[in-house]
PDB file of N, CA and C in Angstrom:
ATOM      1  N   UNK A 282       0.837  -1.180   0.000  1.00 69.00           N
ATOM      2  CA  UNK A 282       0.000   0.000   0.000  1.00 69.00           C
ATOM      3  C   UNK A 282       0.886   1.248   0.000  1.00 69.00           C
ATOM      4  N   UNK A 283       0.361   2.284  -0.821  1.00 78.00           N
ATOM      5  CA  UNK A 283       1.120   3.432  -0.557  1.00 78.00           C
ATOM      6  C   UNK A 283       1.022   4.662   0.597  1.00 78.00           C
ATOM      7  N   UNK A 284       2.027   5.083   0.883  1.00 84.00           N
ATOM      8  CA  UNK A 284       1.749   5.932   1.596  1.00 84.00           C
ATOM      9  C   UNK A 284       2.194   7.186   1.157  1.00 84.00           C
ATOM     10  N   UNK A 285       1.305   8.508   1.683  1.00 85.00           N
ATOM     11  CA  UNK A 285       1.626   9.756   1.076  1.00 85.00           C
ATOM     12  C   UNK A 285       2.854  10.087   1.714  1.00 85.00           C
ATOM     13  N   UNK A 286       2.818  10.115   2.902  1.00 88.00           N
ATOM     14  CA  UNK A 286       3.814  10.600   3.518  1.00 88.00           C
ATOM     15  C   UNK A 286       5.614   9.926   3.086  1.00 88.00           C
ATOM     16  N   UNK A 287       5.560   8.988   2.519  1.00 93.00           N
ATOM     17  CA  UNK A 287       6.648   8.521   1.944  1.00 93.00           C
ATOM     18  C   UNK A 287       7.301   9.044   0.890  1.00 93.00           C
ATOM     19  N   UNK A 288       6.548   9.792   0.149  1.00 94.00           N
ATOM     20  CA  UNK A 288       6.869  10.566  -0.997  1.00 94.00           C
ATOM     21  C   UNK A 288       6.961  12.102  -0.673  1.00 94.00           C
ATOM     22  N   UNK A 289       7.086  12.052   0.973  1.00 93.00           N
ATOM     23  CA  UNK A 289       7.801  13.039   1.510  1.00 93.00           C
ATOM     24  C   UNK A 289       9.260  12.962   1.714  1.00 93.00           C
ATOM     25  N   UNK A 290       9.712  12.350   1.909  1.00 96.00           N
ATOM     26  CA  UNK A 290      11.345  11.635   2.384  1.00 96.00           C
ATOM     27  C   UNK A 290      11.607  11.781   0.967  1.00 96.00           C
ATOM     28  N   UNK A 291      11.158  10.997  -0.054  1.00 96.00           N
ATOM     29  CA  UNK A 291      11.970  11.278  -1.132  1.00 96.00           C
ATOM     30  C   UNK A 291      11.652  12.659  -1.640  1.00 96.00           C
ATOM     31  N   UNK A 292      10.831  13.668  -1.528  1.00 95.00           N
ATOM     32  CA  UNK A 292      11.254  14.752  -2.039  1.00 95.00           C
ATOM     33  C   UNK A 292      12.069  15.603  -1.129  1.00 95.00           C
ATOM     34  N   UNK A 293      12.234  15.276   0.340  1.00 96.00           N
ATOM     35  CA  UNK A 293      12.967  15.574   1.013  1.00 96.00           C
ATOM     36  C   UNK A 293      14.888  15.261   0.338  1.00 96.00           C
ATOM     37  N   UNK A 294      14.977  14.009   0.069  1.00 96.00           N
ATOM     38  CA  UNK A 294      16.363  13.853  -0.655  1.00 96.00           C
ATOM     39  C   UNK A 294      16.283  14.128  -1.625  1.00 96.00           C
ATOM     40  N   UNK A 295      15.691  14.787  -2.469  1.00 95.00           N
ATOM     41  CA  UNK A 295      15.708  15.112  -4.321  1.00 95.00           C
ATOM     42  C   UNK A 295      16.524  16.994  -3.534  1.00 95.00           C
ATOM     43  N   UNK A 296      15.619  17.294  -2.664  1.00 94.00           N
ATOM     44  CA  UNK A 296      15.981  18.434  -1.824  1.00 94.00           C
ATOM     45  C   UNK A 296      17.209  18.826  -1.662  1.00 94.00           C
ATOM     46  N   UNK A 297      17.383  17.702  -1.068  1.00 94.00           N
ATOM     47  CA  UNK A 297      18.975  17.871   0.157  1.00 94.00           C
ATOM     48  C   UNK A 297      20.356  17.155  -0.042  1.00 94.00           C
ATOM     49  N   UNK A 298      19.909  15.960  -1.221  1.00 93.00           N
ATOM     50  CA  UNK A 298      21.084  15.291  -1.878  1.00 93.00           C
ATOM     51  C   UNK A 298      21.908  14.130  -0.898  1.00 93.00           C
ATOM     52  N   UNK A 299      21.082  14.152   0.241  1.00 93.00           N
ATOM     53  CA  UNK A 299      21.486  12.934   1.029  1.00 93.00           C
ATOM     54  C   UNK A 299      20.309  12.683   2.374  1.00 93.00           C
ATOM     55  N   UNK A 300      20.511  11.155   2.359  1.00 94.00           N
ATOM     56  CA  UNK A 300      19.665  10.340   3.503  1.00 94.00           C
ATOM     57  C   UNK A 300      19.912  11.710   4.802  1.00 94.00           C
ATOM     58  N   UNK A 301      20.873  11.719   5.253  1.00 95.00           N
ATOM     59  CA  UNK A 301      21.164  12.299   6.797  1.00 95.00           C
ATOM     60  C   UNK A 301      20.860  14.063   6.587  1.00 95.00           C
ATOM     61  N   UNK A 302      21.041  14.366   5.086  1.00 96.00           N
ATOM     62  CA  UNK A 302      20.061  15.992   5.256  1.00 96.00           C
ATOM     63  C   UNK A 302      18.731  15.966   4.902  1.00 96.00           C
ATOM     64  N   UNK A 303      18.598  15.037   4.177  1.00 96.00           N
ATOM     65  CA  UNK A 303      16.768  14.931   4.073  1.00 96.00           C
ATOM     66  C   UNK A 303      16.364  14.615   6.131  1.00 96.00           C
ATOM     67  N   UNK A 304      17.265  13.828   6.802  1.00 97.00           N
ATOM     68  CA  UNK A 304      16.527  13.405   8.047  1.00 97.00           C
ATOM     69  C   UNK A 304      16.721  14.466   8.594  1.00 97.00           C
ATOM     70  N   UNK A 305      17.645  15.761   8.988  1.00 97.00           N
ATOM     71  CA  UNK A 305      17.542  17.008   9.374  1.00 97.00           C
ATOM     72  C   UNK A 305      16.732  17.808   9.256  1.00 97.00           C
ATOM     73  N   UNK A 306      16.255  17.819   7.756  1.00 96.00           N
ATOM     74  CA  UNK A 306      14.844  18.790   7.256  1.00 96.00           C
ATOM     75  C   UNK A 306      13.672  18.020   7.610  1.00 96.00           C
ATOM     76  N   UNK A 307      13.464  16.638   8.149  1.00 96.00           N
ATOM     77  CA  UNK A 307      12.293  16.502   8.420  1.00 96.00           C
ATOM     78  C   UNK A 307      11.916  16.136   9.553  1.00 96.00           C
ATOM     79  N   UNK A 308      13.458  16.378  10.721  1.00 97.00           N
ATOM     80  CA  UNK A 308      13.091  16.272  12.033  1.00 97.00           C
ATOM     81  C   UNK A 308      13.390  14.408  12.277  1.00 97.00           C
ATOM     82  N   UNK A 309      13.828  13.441  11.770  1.00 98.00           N
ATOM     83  CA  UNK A 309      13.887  11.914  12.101  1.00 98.00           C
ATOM     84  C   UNK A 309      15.204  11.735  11.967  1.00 98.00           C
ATOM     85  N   UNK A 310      15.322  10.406  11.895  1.00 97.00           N
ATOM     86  CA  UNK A 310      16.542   9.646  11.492  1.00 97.00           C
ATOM     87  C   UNK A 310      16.827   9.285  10.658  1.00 97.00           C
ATOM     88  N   UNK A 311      18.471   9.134  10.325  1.00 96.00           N
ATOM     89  CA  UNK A 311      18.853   9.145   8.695  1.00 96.00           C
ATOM     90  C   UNK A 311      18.047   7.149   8.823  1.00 96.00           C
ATOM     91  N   UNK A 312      18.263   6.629   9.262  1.00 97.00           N
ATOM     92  CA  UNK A 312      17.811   5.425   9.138  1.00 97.00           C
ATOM     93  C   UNK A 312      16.076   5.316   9.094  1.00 97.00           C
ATOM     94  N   UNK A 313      15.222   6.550   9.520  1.00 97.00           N
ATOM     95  CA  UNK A 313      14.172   6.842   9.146  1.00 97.00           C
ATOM     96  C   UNK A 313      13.523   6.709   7.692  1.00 97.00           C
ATOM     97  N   UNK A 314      14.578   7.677   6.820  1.00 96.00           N
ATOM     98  CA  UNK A 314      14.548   8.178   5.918  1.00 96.00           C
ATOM     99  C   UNK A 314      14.484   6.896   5.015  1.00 96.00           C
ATOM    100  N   UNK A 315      15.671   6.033   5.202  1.00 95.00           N
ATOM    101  CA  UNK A 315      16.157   5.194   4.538  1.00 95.00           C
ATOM    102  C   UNK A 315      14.936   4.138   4.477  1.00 95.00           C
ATOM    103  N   UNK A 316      14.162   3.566   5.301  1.00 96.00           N
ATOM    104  CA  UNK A 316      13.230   2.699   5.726  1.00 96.00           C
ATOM    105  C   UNK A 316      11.995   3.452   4.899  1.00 96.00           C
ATOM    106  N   UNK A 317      11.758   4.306   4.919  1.00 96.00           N
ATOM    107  CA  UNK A 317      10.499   4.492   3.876  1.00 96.00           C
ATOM    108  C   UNK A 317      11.025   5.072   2.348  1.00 96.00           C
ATOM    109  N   UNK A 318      12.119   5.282   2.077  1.00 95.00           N
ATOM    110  CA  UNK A 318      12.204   5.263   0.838  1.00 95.00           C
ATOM    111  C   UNK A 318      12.351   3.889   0.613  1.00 95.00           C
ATOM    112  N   UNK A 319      12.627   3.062   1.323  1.00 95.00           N
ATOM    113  CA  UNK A 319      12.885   1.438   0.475  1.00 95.00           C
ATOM    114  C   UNK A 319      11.262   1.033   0.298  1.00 95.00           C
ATOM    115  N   UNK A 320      10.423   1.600   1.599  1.00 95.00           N
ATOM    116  CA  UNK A 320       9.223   1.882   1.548  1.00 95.00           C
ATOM    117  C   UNK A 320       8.367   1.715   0.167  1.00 95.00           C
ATOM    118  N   UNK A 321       8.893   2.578  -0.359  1.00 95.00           N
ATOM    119  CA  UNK A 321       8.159   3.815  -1.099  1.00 95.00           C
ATOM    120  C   UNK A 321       8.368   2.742  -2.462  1.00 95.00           C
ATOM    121  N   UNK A 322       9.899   2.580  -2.671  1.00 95.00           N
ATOM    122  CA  UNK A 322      10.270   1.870  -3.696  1.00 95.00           C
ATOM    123  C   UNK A 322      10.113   0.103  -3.790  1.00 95.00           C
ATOM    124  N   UNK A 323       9.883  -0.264  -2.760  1.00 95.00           N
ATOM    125  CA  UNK A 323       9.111  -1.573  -2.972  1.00 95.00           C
ATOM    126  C   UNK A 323       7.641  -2.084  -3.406  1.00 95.00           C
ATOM    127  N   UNK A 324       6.838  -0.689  -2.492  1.00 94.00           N
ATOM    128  CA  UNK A 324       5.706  -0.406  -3.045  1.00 94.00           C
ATOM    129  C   UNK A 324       5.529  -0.322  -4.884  1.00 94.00           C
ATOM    130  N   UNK A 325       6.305   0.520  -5.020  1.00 95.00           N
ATOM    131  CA  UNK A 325       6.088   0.842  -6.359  1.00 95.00           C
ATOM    132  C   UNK A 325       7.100  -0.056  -7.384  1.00 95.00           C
ATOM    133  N   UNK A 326       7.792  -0.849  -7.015  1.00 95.00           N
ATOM    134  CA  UNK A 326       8.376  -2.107  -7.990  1.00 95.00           C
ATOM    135  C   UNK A 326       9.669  -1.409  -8.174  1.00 95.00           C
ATOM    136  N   UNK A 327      10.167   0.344  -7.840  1.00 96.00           N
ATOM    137  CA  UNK A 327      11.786   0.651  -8.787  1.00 96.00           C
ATOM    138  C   UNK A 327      12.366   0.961  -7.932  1.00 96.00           C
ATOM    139  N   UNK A 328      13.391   1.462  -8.410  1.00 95.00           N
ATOM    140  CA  UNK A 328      14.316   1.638  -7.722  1.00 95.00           C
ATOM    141  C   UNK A 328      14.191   3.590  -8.098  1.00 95.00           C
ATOM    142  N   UNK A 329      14.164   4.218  -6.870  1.00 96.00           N
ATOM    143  CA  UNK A 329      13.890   5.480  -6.468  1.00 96.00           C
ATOM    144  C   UNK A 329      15.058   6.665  -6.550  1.00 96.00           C
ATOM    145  N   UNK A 330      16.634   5.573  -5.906  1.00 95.00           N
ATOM    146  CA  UNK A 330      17.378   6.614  -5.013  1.00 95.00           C
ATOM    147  C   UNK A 330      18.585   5.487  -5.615  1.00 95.00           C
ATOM    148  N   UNK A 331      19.998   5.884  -6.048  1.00 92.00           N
ATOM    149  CA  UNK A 331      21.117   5.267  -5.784  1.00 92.00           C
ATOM    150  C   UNK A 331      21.781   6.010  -4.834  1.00 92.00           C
ATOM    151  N   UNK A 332      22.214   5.446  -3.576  1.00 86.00           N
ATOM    152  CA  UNK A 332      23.504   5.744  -2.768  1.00 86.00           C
ATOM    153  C   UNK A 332      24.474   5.913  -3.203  1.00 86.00           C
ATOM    154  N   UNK A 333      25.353   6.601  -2.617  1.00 86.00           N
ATOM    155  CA  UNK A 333      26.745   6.329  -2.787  1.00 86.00           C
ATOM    156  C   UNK A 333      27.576   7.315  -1.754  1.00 86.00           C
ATOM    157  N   UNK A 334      28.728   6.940  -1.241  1.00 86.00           N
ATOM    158  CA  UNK A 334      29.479   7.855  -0.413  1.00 86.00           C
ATOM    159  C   UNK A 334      29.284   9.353  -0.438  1.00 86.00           C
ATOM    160  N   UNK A 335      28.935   9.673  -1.720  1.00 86.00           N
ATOM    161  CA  UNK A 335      28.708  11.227  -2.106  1.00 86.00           C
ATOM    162  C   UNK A 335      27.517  11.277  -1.978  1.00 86.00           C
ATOM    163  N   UNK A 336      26.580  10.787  -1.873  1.00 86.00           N
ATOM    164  CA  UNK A 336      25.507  11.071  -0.922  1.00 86.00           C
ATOM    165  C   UNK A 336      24.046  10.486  -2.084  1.00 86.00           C
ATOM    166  N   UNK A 337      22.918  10.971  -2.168  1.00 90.00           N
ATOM    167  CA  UNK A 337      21.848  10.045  -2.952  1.00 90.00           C
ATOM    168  C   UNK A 337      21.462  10.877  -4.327  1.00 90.00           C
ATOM    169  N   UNK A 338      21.529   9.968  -5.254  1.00 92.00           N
ATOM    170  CA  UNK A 338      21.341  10.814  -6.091  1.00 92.00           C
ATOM    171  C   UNK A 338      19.509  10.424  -6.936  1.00 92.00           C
ATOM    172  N   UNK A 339      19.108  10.424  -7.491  1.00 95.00           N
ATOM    173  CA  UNK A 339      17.710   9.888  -7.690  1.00 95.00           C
ATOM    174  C   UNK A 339      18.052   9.385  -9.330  1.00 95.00           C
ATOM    175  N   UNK A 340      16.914   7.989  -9.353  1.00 95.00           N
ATOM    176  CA  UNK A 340      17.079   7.543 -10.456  1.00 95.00           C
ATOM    177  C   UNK A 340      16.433   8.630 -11.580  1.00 95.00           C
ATOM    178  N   UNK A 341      16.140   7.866 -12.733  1.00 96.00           N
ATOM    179  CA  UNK A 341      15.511   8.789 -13.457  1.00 96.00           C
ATOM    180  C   UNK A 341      13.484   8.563 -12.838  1.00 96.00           C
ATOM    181  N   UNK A 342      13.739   7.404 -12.531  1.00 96.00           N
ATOM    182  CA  UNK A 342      12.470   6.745 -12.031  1.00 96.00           C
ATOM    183  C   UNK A 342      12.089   8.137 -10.938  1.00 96.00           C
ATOM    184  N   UNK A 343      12.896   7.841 -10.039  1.00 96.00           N
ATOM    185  CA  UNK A 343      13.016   8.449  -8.996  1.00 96.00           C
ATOM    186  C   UNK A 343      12.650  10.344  -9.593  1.00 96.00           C
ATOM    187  N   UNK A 344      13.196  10.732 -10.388  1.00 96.00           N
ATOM    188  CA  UNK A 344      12.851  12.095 -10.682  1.00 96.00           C
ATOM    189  C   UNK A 344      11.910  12.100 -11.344  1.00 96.00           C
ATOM    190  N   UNK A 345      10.936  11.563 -12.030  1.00 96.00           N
ATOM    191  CA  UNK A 345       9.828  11.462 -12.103  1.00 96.00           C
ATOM    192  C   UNK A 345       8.492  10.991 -11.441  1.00 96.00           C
ATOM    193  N   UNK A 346       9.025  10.431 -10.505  1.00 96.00           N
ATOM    194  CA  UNK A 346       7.810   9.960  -9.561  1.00 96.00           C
ATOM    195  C   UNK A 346       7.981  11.501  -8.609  1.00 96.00           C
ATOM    196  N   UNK A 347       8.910  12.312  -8.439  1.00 95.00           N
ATOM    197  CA  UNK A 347       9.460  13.185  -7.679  1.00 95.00           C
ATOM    198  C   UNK A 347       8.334  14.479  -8.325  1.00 95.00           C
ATOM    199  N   UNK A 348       8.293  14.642  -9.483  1.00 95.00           N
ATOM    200  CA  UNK A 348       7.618  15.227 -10.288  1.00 95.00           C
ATOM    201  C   UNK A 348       5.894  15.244 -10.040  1.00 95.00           C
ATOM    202  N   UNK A 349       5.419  13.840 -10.137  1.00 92.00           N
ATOM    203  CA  UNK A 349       4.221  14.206  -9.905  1.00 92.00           C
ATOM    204  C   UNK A 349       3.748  14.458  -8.357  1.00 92.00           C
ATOM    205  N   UNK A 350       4.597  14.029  -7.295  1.00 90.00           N
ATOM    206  CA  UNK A 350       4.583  14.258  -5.995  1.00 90.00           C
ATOM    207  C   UNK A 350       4.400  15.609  -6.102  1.00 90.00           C
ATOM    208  N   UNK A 351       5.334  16.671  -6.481  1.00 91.00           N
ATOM    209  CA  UNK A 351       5.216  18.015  -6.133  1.00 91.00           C
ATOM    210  C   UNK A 351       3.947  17.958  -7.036  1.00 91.00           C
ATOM    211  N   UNK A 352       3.243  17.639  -7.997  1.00 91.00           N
ATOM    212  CA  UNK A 352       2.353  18.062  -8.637  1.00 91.00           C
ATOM    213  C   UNK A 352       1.025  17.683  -7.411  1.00 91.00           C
ATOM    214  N   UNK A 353       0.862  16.406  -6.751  1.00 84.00           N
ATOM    215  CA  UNK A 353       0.004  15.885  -6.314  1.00 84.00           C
ATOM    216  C   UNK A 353      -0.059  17.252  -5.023  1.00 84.00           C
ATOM    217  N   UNK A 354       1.085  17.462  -4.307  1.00 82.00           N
ATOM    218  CA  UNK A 354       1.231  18.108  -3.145  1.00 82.00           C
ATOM    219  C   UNK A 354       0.811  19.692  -3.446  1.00 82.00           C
ATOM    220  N   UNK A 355       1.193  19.900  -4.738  1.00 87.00           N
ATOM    221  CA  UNK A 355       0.504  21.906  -5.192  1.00 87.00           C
ATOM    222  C   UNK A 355      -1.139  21.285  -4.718  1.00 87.00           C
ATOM    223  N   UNK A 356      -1.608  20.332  -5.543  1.00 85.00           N
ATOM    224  CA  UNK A 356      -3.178  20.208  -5.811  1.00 85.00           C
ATOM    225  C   UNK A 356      -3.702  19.726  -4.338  1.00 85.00           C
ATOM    226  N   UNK A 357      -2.929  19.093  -3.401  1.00 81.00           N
ATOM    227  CA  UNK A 357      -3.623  19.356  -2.353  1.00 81.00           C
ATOM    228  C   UNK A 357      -3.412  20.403  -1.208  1.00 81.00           C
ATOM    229  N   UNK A 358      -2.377  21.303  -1.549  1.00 84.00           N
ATOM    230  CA  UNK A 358      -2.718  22.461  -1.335  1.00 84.00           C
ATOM    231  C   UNK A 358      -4.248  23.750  -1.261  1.00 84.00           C
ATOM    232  N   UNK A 359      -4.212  23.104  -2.572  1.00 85.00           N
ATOM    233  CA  UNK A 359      -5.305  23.919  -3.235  1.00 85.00           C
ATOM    234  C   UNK A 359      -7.106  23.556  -2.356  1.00 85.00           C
ATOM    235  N   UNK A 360      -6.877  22.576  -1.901  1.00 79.00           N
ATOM    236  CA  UNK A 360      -8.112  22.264  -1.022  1.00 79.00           C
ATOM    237  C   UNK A 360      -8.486  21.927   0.162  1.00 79.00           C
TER     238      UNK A 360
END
């Protein structure tokens, strides 16, 4: 099942360019972070986020699912 709030963390790292500054901007733990983006990306079958020492970078998957998130999040703004 999906959750909205999961596609917070990852626009949190599309943000911040790593697990441990996305968990700063949203107040949790970098191991927080990490647990619902695997979340997020098991749910949805891809792969979201590659790691690496230099910190997370997003697939292409990942920047497009990133895409309609901010789109979904303007429109529930709006109501």
């Amino acid at each position: 099942m999906l959750n909205w709030n999961d596609y917070r963390y990852l626009l949190a790292v599309e943000m911040s360019g790593s697990l441990a500054a996305a968990a700063r901007r949203l107040g949790v733990s970098q191991p927080t972070v990490g647990r619902r983006l695997s979340a997020l990306s098991a749910a949805l079958g891809v792969e979201l986020v590659d790691l690496s020492p230099d910190g997370a970078r997003l697939s292409d998957t990942g920047r497009r699912v990133c895409e309609q998130a901010r789109v979904l999040e303007q429109q529930a703004a709006l109501i």
